[in-house]
XYZ file of C-alpha atoms in Angstrom:
356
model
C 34.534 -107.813 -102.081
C 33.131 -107.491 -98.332
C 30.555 -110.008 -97.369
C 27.807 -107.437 -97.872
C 28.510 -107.096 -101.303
C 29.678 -111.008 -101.889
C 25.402 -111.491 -100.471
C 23.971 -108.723 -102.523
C 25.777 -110.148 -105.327
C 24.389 -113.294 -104.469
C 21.030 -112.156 -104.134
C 20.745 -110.537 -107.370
C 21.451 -113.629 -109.350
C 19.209 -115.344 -107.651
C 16.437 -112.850 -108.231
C 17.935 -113.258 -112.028
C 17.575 -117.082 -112.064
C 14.541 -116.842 -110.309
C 12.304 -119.200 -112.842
C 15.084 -122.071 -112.255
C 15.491 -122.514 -108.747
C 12.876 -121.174 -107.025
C 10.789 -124.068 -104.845
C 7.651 -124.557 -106.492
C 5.497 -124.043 -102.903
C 3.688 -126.372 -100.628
C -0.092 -126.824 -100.988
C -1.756 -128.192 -97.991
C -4.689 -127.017 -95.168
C -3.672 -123.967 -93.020
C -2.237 -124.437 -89.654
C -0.728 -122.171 -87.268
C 2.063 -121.429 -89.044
C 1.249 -121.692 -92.516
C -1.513 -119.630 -94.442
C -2.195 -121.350 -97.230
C 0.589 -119.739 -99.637
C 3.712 -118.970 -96.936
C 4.591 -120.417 -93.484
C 5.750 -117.968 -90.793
C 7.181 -118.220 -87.654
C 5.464 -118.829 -84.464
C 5.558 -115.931 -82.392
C 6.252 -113.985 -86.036
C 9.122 -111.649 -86.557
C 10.508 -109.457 -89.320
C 13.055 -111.385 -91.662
C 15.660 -109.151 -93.540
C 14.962 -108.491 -97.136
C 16.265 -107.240 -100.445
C 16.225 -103.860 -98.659
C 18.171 -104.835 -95.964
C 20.868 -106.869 -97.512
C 21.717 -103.180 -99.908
C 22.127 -101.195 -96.172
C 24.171 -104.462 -95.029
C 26.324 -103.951 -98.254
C 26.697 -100.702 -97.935
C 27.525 -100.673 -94.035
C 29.328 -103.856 -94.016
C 32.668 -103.890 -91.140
C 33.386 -107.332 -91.735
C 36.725 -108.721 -89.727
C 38.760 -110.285 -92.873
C 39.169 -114.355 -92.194
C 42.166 -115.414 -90.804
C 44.030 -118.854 -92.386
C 43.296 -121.997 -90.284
C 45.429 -124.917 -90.056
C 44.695 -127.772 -92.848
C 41.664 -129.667 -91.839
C 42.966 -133.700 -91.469
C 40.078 -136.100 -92.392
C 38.249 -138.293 -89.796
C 37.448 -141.737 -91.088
C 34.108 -142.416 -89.195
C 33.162 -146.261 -87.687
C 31.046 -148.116 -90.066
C 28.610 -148.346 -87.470
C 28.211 -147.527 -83.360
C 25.482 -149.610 -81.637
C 25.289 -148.798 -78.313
C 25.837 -144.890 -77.379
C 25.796 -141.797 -79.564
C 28.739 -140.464 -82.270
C 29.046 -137.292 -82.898
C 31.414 -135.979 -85.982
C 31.563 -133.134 -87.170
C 31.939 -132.636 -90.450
C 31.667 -128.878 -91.963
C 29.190 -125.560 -91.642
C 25.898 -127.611 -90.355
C 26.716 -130.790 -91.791
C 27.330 -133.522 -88.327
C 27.299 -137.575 -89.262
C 25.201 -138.780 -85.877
C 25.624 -142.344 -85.117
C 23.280 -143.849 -82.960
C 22.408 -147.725 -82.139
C 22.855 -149.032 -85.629
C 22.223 -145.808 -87.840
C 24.223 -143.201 -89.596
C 22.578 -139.461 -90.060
C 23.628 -136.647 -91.822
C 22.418 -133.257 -90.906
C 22.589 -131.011 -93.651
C 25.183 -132.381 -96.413
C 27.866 -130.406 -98.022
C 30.053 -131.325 -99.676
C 30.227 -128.832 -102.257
C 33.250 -126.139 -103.127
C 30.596 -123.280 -103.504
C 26.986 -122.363 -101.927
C 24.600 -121.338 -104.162
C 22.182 -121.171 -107.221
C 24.826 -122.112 -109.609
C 28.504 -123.177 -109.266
C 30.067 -119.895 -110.268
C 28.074 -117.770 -107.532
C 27.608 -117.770 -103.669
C 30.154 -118.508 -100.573
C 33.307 -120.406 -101.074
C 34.592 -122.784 -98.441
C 37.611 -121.985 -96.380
C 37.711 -124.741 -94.646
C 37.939 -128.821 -96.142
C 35.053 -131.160 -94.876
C 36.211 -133.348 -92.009
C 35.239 -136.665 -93.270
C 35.795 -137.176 -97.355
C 32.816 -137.957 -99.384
C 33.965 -141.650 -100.253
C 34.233 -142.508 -96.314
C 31.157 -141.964 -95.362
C 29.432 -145.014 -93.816
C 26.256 -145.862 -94.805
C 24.095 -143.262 -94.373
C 20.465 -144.133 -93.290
C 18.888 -140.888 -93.836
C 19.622 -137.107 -94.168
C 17.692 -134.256 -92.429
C 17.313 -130.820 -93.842
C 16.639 -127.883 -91.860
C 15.519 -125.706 -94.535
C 16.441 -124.670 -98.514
C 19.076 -122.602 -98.475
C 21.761 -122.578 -100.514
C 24.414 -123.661 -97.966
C 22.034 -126.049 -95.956
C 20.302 -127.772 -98.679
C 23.163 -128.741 -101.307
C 20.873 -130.101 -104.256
C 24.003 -131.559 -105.558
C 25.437 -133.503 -102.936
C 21.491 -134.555 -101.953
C 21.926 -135.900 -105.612
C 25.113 -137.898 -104.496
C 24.277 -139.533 -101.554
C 20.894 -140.714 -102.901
C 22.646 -142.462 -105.971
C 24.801 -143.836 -103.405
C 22.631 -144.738 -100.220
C 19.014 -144.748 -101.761
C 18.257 -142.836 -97.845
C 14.950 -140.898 -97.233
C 15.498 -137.095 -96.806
C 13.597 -135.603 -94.288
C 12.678 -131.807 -94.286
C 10.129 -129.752 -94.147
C 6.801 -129.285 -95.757
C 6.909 -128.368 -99.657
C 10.678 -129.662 -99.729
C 9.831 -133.418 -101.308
C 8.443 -131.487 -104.699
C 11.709 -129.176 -104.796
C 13.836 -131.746 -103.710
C 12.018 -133.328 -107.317
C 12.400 -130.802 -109.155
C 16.566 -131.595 -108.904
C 16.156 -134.898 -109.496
C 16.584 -135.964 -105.652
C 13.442 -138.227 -105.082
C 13.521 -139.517 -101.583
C 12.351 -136.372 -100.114
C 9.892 -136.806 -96.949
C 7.896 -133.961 -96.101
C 7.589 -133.282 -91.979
C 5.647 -130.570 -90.362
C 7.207 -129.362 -86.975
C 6.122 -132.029 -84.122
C 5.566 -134.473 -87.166
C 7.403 -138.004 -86.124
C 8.853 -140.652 -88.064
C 10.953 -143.861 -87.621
C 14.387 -143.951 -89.038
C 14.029 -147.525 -90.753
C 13.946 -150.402 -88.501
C 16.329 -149.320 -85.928
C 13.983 -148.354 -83.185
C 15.244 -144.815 -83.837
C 12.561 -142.158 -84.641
C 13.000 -138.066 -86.260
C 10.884 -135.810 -85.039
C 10.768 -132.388 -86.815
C 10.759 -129.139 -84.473
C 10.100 -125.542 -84.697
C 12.797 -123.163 -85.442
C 13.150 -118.736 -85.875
C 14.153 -118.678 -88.979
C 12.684 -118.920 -92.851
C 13.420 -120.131 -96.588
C 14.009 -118.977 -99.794
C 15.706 -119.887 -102.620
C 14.660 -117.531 -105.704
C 12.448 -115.165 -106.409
C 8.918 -115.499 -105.395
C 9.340 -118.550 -103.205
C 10.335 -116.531 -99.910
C 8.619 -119.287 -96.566
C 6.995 -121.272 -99.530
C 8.920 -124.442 -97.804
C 9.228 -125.364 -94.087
C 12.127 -125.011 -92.035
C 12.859 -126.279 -88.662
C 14.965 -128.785 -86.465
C 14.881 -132.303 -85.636
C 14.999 -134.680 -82.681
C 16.648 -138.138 -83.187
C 15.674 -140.316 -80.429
C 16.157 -143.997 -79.609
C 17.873 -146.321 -77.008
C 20.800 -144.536 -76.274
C 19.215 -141.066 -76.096
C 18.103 -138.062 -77.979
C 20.197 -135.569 -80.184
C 18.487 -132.430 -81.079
C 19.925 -130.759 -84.554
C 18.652 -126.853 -84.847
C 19.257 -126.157 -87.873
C 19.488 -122.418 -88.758
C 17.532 -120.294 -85.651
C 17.464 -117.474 -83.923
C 16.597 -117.867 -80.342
C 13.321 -118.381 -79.071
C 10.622 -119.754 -77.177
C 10.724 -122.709 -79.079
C 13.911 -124.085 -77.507
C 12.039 -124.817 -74.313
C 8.814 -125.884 -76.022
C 11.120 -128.796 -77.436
C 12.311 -129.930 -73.595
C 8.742 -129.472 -72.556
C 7.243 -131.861 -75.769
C 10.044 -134.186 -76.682
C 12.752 -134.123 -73.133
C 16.381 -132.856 -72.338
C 18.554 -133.722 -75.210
C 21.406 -136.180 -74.604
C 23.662 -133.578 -77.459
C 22.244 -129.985 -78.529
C 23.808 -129.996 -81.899
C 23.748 -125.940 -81.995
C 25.021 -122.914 -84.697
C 26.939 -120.165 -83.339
C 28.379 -118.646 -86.440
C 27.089 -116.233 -89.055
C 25.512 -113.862 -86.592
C 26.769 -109.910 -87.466
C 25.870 -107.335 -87.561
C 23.031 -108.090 -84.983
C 20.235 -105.580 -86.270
C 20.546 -107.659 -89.829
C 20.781 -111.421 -88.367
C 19.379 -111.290 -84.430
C 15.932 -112.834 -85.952
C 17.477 -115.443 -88.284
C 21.044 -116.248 -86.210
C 22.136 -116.657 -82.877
C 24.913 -115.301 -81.313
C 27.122 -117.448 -78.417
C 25.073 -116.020 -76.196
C 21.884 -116.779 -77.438
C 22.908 -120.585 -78.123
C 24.416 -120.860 -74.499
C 20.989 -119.692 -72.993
C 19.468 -122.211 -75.362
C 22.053 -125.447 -74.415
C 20.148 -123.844 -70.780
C 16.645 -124.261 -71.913
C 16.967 -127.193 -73.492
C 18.920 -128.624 -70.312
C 21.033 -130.558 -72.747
C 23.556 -132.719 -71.144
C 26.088 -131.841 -73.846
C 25.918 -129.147 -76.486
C 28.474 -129.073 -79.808
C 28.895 -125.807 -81.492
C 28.120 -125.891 -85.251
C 27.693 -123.715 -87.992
C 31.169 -121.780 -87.969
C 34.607 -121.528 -89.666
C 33.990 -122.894 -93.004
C 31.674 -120.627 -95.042
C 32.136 -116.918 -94.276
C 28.835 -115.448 -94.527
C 28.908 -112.649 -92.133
C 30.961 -110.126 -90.295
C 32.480 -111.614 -87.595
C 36.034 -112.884 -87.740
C 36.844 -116.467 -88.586
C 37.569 -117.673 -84.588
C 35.222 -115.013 -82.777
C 32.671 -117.841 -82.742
C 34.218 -120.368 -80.372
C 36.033 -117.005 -78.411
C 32.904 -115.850 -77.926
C 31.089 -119.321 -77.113
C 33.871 -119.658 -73.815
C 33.164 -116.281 -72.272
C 29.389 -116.199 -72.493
C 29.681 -119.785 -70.642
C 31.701 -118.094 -67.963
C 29.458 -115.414 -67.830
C 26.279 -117.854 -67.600
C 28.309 -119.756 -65.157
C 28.086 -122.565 -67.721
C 31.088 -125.439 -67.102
C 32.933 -124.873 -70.736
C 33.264 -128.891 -71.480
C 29.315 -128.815 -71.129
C 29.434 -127.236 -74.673
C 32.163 -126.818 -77.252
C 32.823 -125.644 -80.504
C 33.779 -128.489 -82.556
C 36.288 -128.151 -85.875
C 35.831 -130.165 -88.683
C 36.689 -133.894 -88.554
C 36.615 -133.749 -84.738
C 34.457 -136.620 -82.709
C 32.626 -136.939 -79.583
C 30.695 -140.130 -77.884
C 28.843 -140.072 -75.416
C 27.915 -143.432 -73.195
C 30.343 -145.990 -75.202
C 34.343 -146.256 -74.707
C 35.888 -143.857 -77.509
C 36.379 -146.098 -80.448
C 38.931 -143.720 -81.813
C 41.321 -142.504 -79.019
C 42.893 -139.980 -81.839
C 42.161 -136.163 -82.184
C 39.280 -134.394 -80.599
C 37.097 -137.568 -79.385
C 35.434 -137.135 -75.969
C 33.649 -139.990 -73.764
C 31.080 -138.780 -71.622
């Protein structure tokens, strides 16, 4: 089965289970980017639809995945108090430690992506920290409620375990409810909030990009990014995006991130994803806009859900920074389980960890 067909498949069971796992909507004044019934994106741009997804099927030239070497587990610090902790742990899911607190960005943990065990993307890849050594997490963020960004089951997990808020975006707390995960904490983009008592706050930011995760709830939930910010700097998270004006709106509003935490997978063919994805490219000339001291590539080698080949991701992400006339170390593409601080001595001299 090509990757077209694995996401048409994918699609039309979800259309079929429509009534179960749709979001149930967000109801709440009109803004700029919401109309009452559906948020949009600000400029707004065509998404792809059902139609598009058949002509992807039917078109699909997808490079076949190549194995990767066995994925060896990081065991994370309990805590980090001074400085920032990056690890990364699979797809869009990064553990960000930060003067006191633990984060999670978008938790899977899950074999499969999608409405129900049996149907969606399969990992290729192990995470890069287990489950059980997680530190204690302090609260989640979710970019948005797709199936491979907003794993209702492992959302399920870490709340039985950690009792942690989960930020996201507007209409997510009453889906979030709907599967049993309570702590949901609706944000709207430039919406602020402080991360406990740590003197850390999340800031929710705008994003290119949209929702969906049945039938009849297509933008009925907000998606977006997020700014963590406290005494030892700023990491920006951007979720799913394509790139846009937005990128420079957030150094404008909220300052130069200390980390760009930024996809660069999932991004052929470009006519189907160039509103939804970035390419390298596109996330090198936003690491540029966002004048981000350091920027860690995300969102690749784990779940194949597009046509590019397995490693063309980070290949790709070292010649557009030669072509920008970017320095390479300014922004890499991290594997799973790999580490990076920034202003503290590396507490873990092993694989992958980096001291700015």
């Amino acid at each position: 089965m090509t990757k077209g067909e694995g996401a048409a498949l994918a699609l039309w069971v979800t259309v079929g289970l429509a009534g179960c796992f749709g979001a149930p909507g967000y109801d709440g004044p009109r803004t700029g980017h919401f109309d009452g019934h559906e948020f949009h994106n600000d400029p707004r741009v065509s998404q792809p639809g059902a139609g598009d997804v058949l002509r992807w099927m039917s078109s699909s030239v997808a490079i076949p995945w190549s194995e990767a070497p066995p994925v060896v587990p990081t065991r994370p610090p309990a805590r980090v108090g001074a400085g920032i902790r990056i690890t990364f742990v699979n797809h869009a899911t990064v553990l960000v430690q930060m003067d006191g607190i633990s984060v999670l960005t978008d938790p899977v943990w899950s074999q499969r992506v999608g409405p129900v065990s049996f149907v969606g993307q399969s990992r290729h890849a192990a995470p890069g920290v287990r489950f059980d050594d997680l530190p204690r997490i302090d609260a989640v963020l979710v970019s948005h409620s797709h199936y491979d960004h907003c794993d209702v089951v492992t959302l399920d997990a870490l709340e039985e375990r950690f009792g942690m808020p989960v930020f996201a975006g507007l209409g997510s707390a009453a889906m979030l409810a709907e599967h049993d995960v309570g702590s949901g904490v609706d944000l709207d983009w430039w919406q602020s909030a402080p991360v406990g008592s740590s003197g850390v706050t999340v800031t929710m930011t705008p994003a290119r990009h949209g929702s969906q995760r049945g039938l009849g709830d297509r933008n009925v939930v907000l998606w977006g990014g997020f700014v963590l910010k406290g005494p030892s700097g700023s990491v920006f998270f951007a979720g799913d995006t394509a790139f846009a004006p937005h990128f420079a709106e957030i150094k404008r509003r909220l300052g130069a991130p200390t980390v760009a935490l930024l996809p660069i997978g999932a991004y052929q063919p470009r006519w189907f994803m160039q509103n939804v994805h970035m390419d390298p490219a596109d996330a090198v000339r936003a690491h540029q806009e966002l004048g981000a001291e350091r920027s860690v590539g995300i969102h690749w080698g784990t779940f194949d859900l597009s046509d590019e080949g397995r490693f063309q991701p980070a290949g790709e992400l070292t010649m557009a920074l030669r072509k920008a006339g970017v320095p390479e170390a300014s922004f890499v593409a991290a594997t799973n389980g790999e580490s990076f601080a920034f202003g503290v001595p590396a507490p873990d001299p092993g694989r992958g960890l980096e001291t700015r």
